């Protein structure tokens, strides 16, 4: 399904399952399929809304993008689907979008779940995104770029199994909605200027912050910082996971999300 937002951007979205509303927000260069491994379980408990952020997947690719604009896209989807409020989970850049939403539209969020989060993009993540962009602009084959990315975004427990590395690299290059170089640069530029460190203490939404113990792009220290700054928050580490929590340990992340949403 597609929605054209009030700002004129066409967004692809998909809604599945029954129950209370849960919105999943993907990260940099990830489309709605990021959450695929979690969907069989989540769709049994929630009506799940997934979508492609602008400049990715099947959604439009504007020349410029901001985290605030992507947060407004979530509200546009909710208004279109008549969702007054929802549980929300974001991964990496999706967590940045969810933090922005928690500040600007807290009444629309029942509870927030931040995975591999940061209040300002960490230096190693900046370096990694710059390397990826340089490789794209140099027309390096996508298959080789994928192989350089995997060790940065997955934990050692996951990538020690060669079949996992091959499967992930293949999935990254075989998607029919491969993000363009311009789309990647647009999203990466939005992250470069994102910084809500001085606004975290304004957040009143009940929040779960989940870190990957082996995450080198958004290490646990980033999540601890957010947890300490948000008054009504909880903090959990999935010790063996790297940055890609929804892919590396979907069962544990499902459990944490279900338990958190069930709390009074």
Short mmCIF file of C-alpha atoms in Angstrom, two decimals:
data_model
loop_
_atom_site.label_atom_id
_atom_site.label_comp_id
_atom_site.label_asym_id
_atom_site.label_seq_id
_atom_site.Cartn_x
_atom_site.Cartn_y
_atom_site.Cartn_z
CA UNK A 1 0.00 0.00 0.00
CA UNK A 2 1.05 3.59 -0.59
CA UNK A 3 0.29 6.90 1.07
CA UNK A 4 1.19 10.36 -0.19
CA UNK A 5 1.91 12.49 2.86
CA UNK A 6 0.81 16.14 3.25
CA UNK A 7 4.37 17.11 2.25
CA UNK A 8 3.94 15.22 -1.04
CA UNK A 9 6.17 12.22 -0.30
CA UNK A 10 4.88 8.78 -1.30
CA UNK A 11 5.47 6.12 1.38
CA UNK A 12 5.13 2.37 1.08
CA UNK A 13 3.56 0.66 4.09
CA UNK A 14 2.24 -2.76 5.13
CA UNK A 15 -0.14 -3.60 7.98
CA UNK A 16 -0.55 -7.16 9.22
CA UNK A 17 -1.84 -9.02 12.27
CA UNK A 18 -4.55 -8.35 14.82
CA UNK A 19 -4.58 -6.60 18.20
CA UNK A 20 -3.19 -3.36 19.56
CA UNK A 21 -1.17 -1.24 17.17
CA UNK A 22 2.61 -1.64 16.96
CA UNK A 23 4.69 0.50 14.60
CA UNK A 24 8.18 -0.67 13.56
CA UNK A 25 10.65 1.94 12.28
CA UNK A 26 13.71 0.76 10.34
CA UNK A 27 17.20 2.23 10.30
CA UNK A 28 19.66 3.62 7.78
CA UNK A 29 19.52 1.80 4.42
CA UNK A 30 16.94 -0.66 5.81
CA UNK A 31 13.43 -1.05 4.43
CA UNK A 32 10.42 -2.64 6.13
CA UNK A 33 11.85 -6.16 5.65
CA UNK A 34 14.39 -5.50 8.43
CA UNK A 35 11.80 -6.89 10.87
CA UNK A 36 10.91 -9.98 8.82
CA UNK A 37 12.27 -12.56 11.28
CA UNK A 38 10.16 -11.06 14.08
CA UNK A 39 6.90 -10.82 12.17
CA UNK A 40 5.49 -14.36 12.59
CA UNK A 41 5.48 -13.81 16.35
CA UNK A 42 4.61 -10.12 16.54
CA UNK A 43 1.67 -10.38 14.16
CA UNK A 44 0.06 -12.87 16.54
CA UNK A 45 -0.01 -10.23 19.28
CA UNK A 46 -0.31 -6.89 17.48
CA UNK A 47 -1.61 -5.17 14.39
CA UNK A 48 1.84 -4.34 13.03
CA UNK A 49 2.58 -1.38 10.78
CA UNK A 50 5.84 -1.51 8.84
CA UNK A 51 6.92 0.97 6.20
CA UNK A 52 9.85 2.20 4.15
CA UNK A 53 11.33 5.48 5.34
CA UNK A 54 11.64 8.17 2.70
CA UNK A 55 14.77 7.66 0.56
CA UNK A 56 14.62 3.88 0.96
CA UNK A 57 12.74 0.85 -0.31
CA UNK A 58 9.62 1.59 -2.32
CA UNK A 59 9.10 5.05 -0.85
CA UNK A 60 10.02 8.31 -2.59
CA UNK A 61 13.59 9.58 -2.67
CA UNK A 62 13.57 13.33 -1.93
CA UNK A 63 16.82 15.25 -2.42
CA UNK A 64 16.99 16.18 1.25
CA UNK A 65 15.68 14.44 4.36
CA UNK A 66 15.66 15.20 8.08
CA UNK A 67 14.92 13.04 11.10
CA UNK A 68 12.09 15.43 11.98
CA UNK A 69 10.54 14.93 8.51
CA UNK A 70 10.74 11.16 8.88
CA UNK A 71 9.08 11.45 12.29
CA UNK A 72 6.29 13.47 10.65
CA UNK A 73 5.88 10.65 8.11
CA UNK A 74 5.02 8.28 10.98
CA UNK A 75 2.30 10.67 12.17
CA UNK A 76 0.96 10.97 8.61
CA UNK A 77 0.69 7.17 8.38
CA UNK A 78 -1.06 7.03 11.76
CA UNK A 79 -3.54 9.71 10.76
CA UNK A 80 -4.24 7.95 7.45
CA UNK A 81 -4.86 4.64 9.21
CA UNK A 82 -6.78 6.28 12.06
CA UNK A 83 -4.30 5.14 14.71
CA UNK A 84 -4.65 7.44 17.70
CA UNK A 85 -1.68 5.98 19.58
CA UNK A 86 0.55 2.93 19.24
CA UNK A 87 3.42 1.00 20.71
CA UNK A 88 6.51 1.87 18.68
CA UNK A 89 9.91 0.27 18.15
CA UNK A 90 12.82 1.76 16.23
CA UNK A 91 16.18 0.35 15.21
CA UNK A 92 19.31 2.55 14.89
CA UNK A 93 18.16 5.50 12.72
CA UNK A 94 14.65 4.28 13.49
CA UNK A 95 15.42 4.88 17.16
CA UNK A 96 16.50 8.41 16.30
CA UNK A 97 13.14 8.91 14.58
CA UNK A 98 11.37 7.46 17.63
CA UNK A 99 13.28 9.75 19.99
CA UNK A 100 12.21 12.69 17.85
CA UNK A 101 8.60 11.48 18.02
CA UNK A 102 8.85 11.05 21.79
CA UNK A 103 9.80 14.72 22.05
CA UNK A 104 7.41 16.23 19.51
CA UNK A 105 4.37 13.89 19.67
CA UNK A 106 4.41 11.96 22.97
CA UNK A 107 0.62 11.54 23.05
CA UNK A 108 0.82 9.31 19.95
CA UNK A 109 3.14 6.80 21.65
CA UNK A 110 1.90 4.26 24.16
CA UNK A 111 5.39 2.94 24.84
CA UNK A 112 8.69 3.36 22.99
CA UNK A 113 11.27 0.64 22.36
CA UNK A 114 14.69 1.83 21.21
CA UNK A 115 17.05 -0.77 19.70
CA UNK A 116 20.74 0.04 19.05
CA UNK A 117 19.98 3.66 19.84
CA UNK A 118 21.94 6.88 20.13
CA UNK A 119 21.09 10.49 20.97
CA UNK A 120 23.82 11.69 18.60
CA UNK A 121 25.47 9.60 15.88
CA UNK A 122 28.67 8.01 17.34
CA UNK A 123 31.98 8.65 15.61
CA UNK A 124 32.51 5.04 14.47
CA UNK A 125 29.06 5.03 12.89
CA UNK A 126 29.95 8.25 11.05
CA UNK A 127 33.14 6.65 9.78
CA UNK A 128 31.33 3.51 8.65
CA UNK A 129 28.64 5.44 6.79
CA UNK A 130 31.30 7.59 5.10
CA UNK A 131 33.21 4.48 3.99
CA UNK A 132 30.04 2.93 2.57
CA UNK A 133 29.18 6.12 0.71
CA UNK A 134 32.73 6.44 -0.68
CA UNK A 135 32.56 2.86 -1.96
CA UNK A 136 29.15 3.45 -3.56
CA UNK A 137 30.35 6.62 -5.26
CA UNK A 138 33.41 4.76 -6.55
CA UNK A 139 31.05 2.21 -8.18
CA UNK A 140 32.45 -0.70 -6.19
CA UNK A 141 30.25 -3.79 -6.75
CA UNK A 142 27.42 -4.03 -4.23
CA UNK A 143 28.46 -7.59 -3.31
CA UNK A 144 31.88 -6.34 -2.14
CA UNK A 145 30.38 -3.42 -0.23
CA UNK A 146 28.05 -5.85 1.55
CA UNK A 147 31.01 -7.97 2.64
CA UNK A 148 32.74 -4.92 4.12
CA UNK A 149 29.61 -3.93 6.04
CA UNK A 150 28.82 -7.27 7.70
CA UNK A 151 31.69 -7.30 10.29
CA UNK A 152 30.70 -3.81 11.42
CA UNK A 153 27.02 -4.45 11.99
CA UNK A 154 26.91 -8.02 13.30
CA UNK A 155 28.38 -9.49 16.47
CA UNK A 156 31.22 -12.04 16.46
CA UNK A 157 28.92 -14.87 17.59
CA UNK A 158 26.77 -14.36 14.51
CA UNK A 159 29.49 -13.92 11.91
CA UNK A 160 31.66 -16.81 13.07
CA UNK A 161 29.18 -18.96 11.15
CA UNK A 162 30.14 -18.51 7.50
CA UNK A 163 26.65 -19.38 6.28
CA UNK A 164 25.26 -16.40 8.20
CA UNK A 165 27.69 -14.01 6.52
CA UNK A 166 26.85 -15.38 3.08
CA UNK A 167 23.12 -15.27 3.69
CA UNK A 168 23.19 -11.70 4.95
CA UNK A 169 25.43 -10.43 2.16
CA UNK A 170 23.19 -12.14 -0.41
CA UNK A 171 20.06 -10.64 1.15
CA UNK A 172 21.62 -7.17 1.06
CA UNK A 173 22.33 -7.34 -2.66
CA UNK A 174 19.31 -9.33 -3.85
CA UNK A 175 16.56 -7.04 -2.58
CA UNK A 176 14.43 -5.69 -5.45
CA UNK A 177 14.43 -2.30 -3.70
CA UNK A 178 18.18 -1.72 -3.37
CA UNK A 179 18.80 1.76 -2.00
CA UNK A 180 20.48 4.14 -4.43
CA UNK A 181 23.70 5.96 -3.62
CA UNK A 182 21.76 9.24 -3.51
CA UNK A 183 19.20 7.73 -1.14
CA UNK A 184 21.89 6.46 1.21
CA UNK A 185 23.66 9.83 1.20
CA UNK A 186 20.37 11.60 1.93
CA UNK A 187 19.61 9.46 4.99
CA UNK A 188 23.23 9.56 6.20
CA UNK A 189 23.24 13.35 6.01
CA UNK A 190 20.09 13.46 8.15
CA UNK A 191 21.86 11.42 10.81
CA UNK A 192 24.99 13.60 10.77
CA UNK A 193 23.09 16.56 12.20
CA UNK A 194 20.79 14.62 14.55
CA UNK A 195 21.39 15.50 18.21
CA UNK A 196 18.76 15.35 20.96
CA UNK A 197 21.09 14.98 23.94
CA UNK A 198 19.85 18.15 25.60
CA UNK A 199 16.18 17.18 25.12
CA UNK A 200 16.12 13.61 26.42
CA UNK A 201 15.06 14.68 29.91
CA UNK A 202 11.90 16.15 28.36
CA UNK A 203 10.70 12.69 27.30
CA UNK A 204 7.81 11.38 29.39
CA UNK A 205 7.01 8.29 27.29
CA UNK A 206 7.72 4.99 29.04
CA UNK A 207 10.78 3.71 27.19
CA UNK A 208 12.71 0.46 26.83
CA UNK A 209 16.31 0.86 25.64
CA UNK A 210 17.87 -2.32 24.21
CA UNK A 211 21.58 -2.50 23.38
CA UNK A 212 23.67 -5.14 21.67
CA UNK A 213 26.58 -6.13 23.88
CA UNK A 214 28.85 -6.49 20.82
CA UNK A 215 27.58 -3.39 18.98
CA UNK A 216 30.50 -1.27 17.76
CA UNK A 217 28.40 1.30 15.85
CA UNK A 218 26.04 2.20 18.72
CA UNK A 219 27.77 0.62 21.74
CA UNK A 220 25.96 0.00 25.04
CA UNK A 221 27.32 3.28 26.40
CA UNK A 222 25.04 5.12 23.96
CA UNK A 223 21.99 3.25 25.27
CA UNK A 224 23.01 3.76 28.91
CA UNK A 225 23.29 7.48 28.26
CA UNK A 226 19.73 7.57 26.90
CA UNK A 227 18.42 5.43 29.76
CA UNK A 228 19.97 7.67 32.40
CA UNK A 229 18.56 10.80 30.74
CA UNK A 230 14.98 9.58 30.19
CA UNK A 231 13.23 9.47 33.59
CA UNK A 232 10.75 6.67 32.82
CA UNK A 233 13.01 4.16 31.08
CA UNK A 234 14.42 0.64 31.34
CA UNK A 235 17.72 -0.65 29.96
CA UNK A 236 18.57 -4.15 28.72
CA UNK A 237 21.64 -5.59 26.97
CA UNK A 238 21.48 -8.59 24.64
CA UNK A 239 25.04 -9.63 25.34
CA UNK A 240 25.98 -11.61 22.21
CA UNK A 241 24.34 -9.34 19.62
CA UNK A 242 25.92 -6.64 17.54
CA UNK A 243 24.11 -3.73 15.90
CA UNK A 244 21.51 -5.73 13.99
CA UNK A 245 19.38 -6.88 16.93
CA UNK A 246 16.20 -7.64 14.90
CA UNK A 247 18.20 -10.01 12.68
CA UNK A 248 20.69 -11.50 15.16
CA UNK A 249 18.37 -12.30 18.04
CA UNK A 250 14.74 -11.83 16.96
CA UNK A 251 13.39 -14.26 19.57
CA UNK A 252 14.94 -12.40 22.50
CA UNK A 253 13.92 -9.03 21.11
CA UNK A 254 10.36 -10.32 20.62
CA UNK A 255 10.29 -11.49 24.23
CA UNK A 256 11.58 -8.18 25.56
CA UNK A 257 9.07 -6.19 23.52
CA UNK A 258 6.09 -8.36 24.50
CA UNK A 259 7.00 -8.25 28.17
CA UNK A 260 7.54 -4.49 28.12
CA UNK A 261 4.25 -3.78 26.34
CA UNK A 262 2.40 -6.02 28.83
CA UNK A 263 3.65 -4.08 31.84
CA UNK A 264 1.14 -1.85 33.60
#
